[in-house]
PDB file of C-alpha atoms in Angstrom:
ATOM      1  CA  MET K   1      64.553 -62.575  89.877  1.00 41.00           C
ATOM      2  CA  GLY K   2      63.804 -60.261  92.795  1.00 41.00           C
ATOM      3  CA  LYS K   3      64.407 -61.114  96.425  1.00 60.00           C
ATOM      4  CA  ASN K   4      61.158 -59.779  97.860  1.00 82.00           C
ATOM      5  CA  GLY K   5      58.559 -61.172  95.457  1.00 92.00           C
ATOM      6  CA  CYS K   6      55.229 -59.708  94.378  1.00 95.00           C
ATOM      7  CA  ILE K   7      53.783 -57.277  96.915  1.00 94.00           C
ATOM      8  CA  LYS K   8      50.348 -58.897  96.542  1.00 95.00           C
ATOM      9  CA  CYS K   9      51.081 -62.641  96.597  1.00 96.00           C
ATOM     10  CA  GLY K  10      54.838 -63.106  97.182  1.00 95.00           C
ATOM     11  CA  HIS K  11      55.434 -64.929  93.880  1.00 96.00           C
ATOM     12  CA  THR K  12      58.924 -64.316  92.455  1.00 94.00           C
ATOM     13  CA  GLU K  13      58.321 -64.506  88.696  1.00 96.00           C
ATOM     14  CA  ALA K  14      57.306 -61.537  86.562  1.00 96.00           C
ATOM     15  CA  LYS K  15      57.079 -60.723  82.868  1.00 95.00           C
ATOM     16  CA  THR K  16      56.954 -57.502  80.868  1.00 95.00           C
ATOM     17  CA  LYS K  17      54.886 -56.127  77.987  1.00 95.00           C
ATOM     18  CA  GLU K  18      55.080 -52.876  76.044  1.00 94.00           C
ATOM     19  CA  ILE K  19      51.984 -50.701  75.604  1.00 93.00           C
ATOM     20  CA  ALA K  20      51.162 -47.347  74.013  1.00 89.00           C
ATOM     21  CA  THR K  21      48.303 -45.119  75.123  1.00 83.00           C
ATOM     22  CA  THR K  22      46.643 -41.904  74.079  1.00 77.00           C
ATOM     23  CA  GLY K  23      46.955 -38.804  76.212  1.00 71.00           C
ATOM     24  CA  THR K  24      44.498 -36.104  77.129  1.00 69.00           C
ATOM     25  CA  GLY K  25      43.898 -33.323  74.669  1.00 64.00           C
ATOM     26  CA  LEU K  26      44.963 -35.272  71.600  1.00 55.00           C
ATOM     27  CA  SER K  27      42.907 -38.360  72.349  1.00 53.00           C
ATOM     28  CA  SER K  28      40.340 -37.394  69.726  1.00 55.00           C
ATOM     29  CA  LEU K  29      43.107 -37.819  67.130  1.00 61.00           C
ATOM     30  CA  ASP K  30      43.931 -41.271  68.541  1.00 59.00           C
ATOM     31  CA  VAL K  31      47.655 -40.499  68.708  1.00 61.00           C
ATOM     32  CA  GLN K  32      49.415 -43.048  70.876  1.00 62.00           C
ATOM     33  CA  HIS K  33      52.418 -41.112  72.083  1.00 76.00           C
ATOM     34  CA  ASN K  34      52.720 -42.406  75.651  1.00 84.00           C
ATOM     35  CA  HIS K  35      54.817 -45.580  75.817  1.00 89.00           C
ATOM     36  CA  PHE K  36      55.010 -47.760  78.919  1.00 93.00           C
ATOM     37  CA  THR K  37      56.472 -51.041  80.045  1.00 93.00           C
ATOM     38  CA  VAL K  38      54.033 -53.123  82.065  1.00 95.00           C
ATOM     39  CA  VAL K  39      55.569 -55.475  84.622  1.00 95.00           C
ATOM     40  CA  TYR K  40      53.169 -58.104  85.929  1.00 97.00           C
ATOM     41  CA  CYS K  41      53.234 -61.013  88.341  1.00 97.00           C
ATOM     42  CA  THR K  42      52.774 -64.325  86.527  1.00 97.00           C
ATOM     43  CA  SER K  43      50.832 -65.749  89.473  1.00 97.00           C
ATOM     44  CA  CYS K  44      48.243 -63.145  90.518  1.00 98.00           C
ATOM     45  CA  GLY K  45      48.476 -60.645  87.646  1.00 97.00           C
ATOM     46  CA  TYR K  46      49.313 -57.607  89.769  1.00 97.00           C
ATOM     47  CA  SER K  47      50.774 -54.993  87.392  1.00 97.00           C
ATOM     48  CA  GLU K  48      52.743 -51.754  87.488  1.00 95.00           C
ATOM     49  CA  LEU K  49      53.375 -49.305  84.633  1.00 93.00           C
ATOM     50  CA  TYR K  50      56.797 -47.781  84.039  1.00 91.00           C
ATOM     51  CA  ASN K  51      57.311 -44.860  81.672  1.00 87.00           C
ATOM     52  CA  LYS K  52      59.693 -46.007  78.939  1.00 81.00           C
ATOM     53  CA  SER K  53      61.284 -42.571  78.564  1.00 74.00           C
ATOM     54  CA  SER K  54      62.341 -42.471  82.223  1.00 68.00           C
ATOM     55  CA  SER K  55      63.424 -46.082  82.800  1.00 54.00           C
ATOM     56  CA  ARG K  56      67.007 -45.343  81.583  1.00 54.00           C
ATOM     57  CA  GLY K  57      67.922 -48.975  81.142  1.00 53.00           C
ATOM     58  CA  SER K  58      67.481 -49.963  84.784  1.00 60.00           C
ATOM     59  CA  ASN K  59      66.136 -53.425  85.462  1.00 84.00           C
ATOM     60  CA  ILE K  60      62.448 -52.695  85.947  1.00 86.00           C
ATOM     61  CA  ILE K  61      61.696 -56.195  87.171  1.00 87.00           C
ATOM     62  CA  ASP K  62      64.008 -55.467  90.133  1.00 86.00           C
ATOM     63  CA  LEU K  63      62.047 -52.247  90.711  1.00 86.00           C
ATOM     64  CA  PHE K  64      58.793 -54.207  90.601  1.00 88.00           C
ATOM     65  CA  PHE K  65      60.062 -56.534  93.320  1.00 88.00           C
ATOM     66  CA  GLY K  66      61.381 -53.655  95.416  1.00 84.00           C
ATOM     67  CA  GLY K  67      65.050 -54.267  94.664  1.00 68.00           C
TER      68      GLY K  67
END
């Protein structure tokens, strides 16, 4: 995976999950229109959110590790 490792613990393994959230204004309608990829360290759990619409196919795990 990445060369630098997790910024919190230095571990070099991460996984991803997809989530959807509600936004402001429409939250009373419970419309989940914001989609994110969560990248998290498998050792300490440190996580970062990446907007799916702006990731453009780049390797987000490399971004997570600073690569």
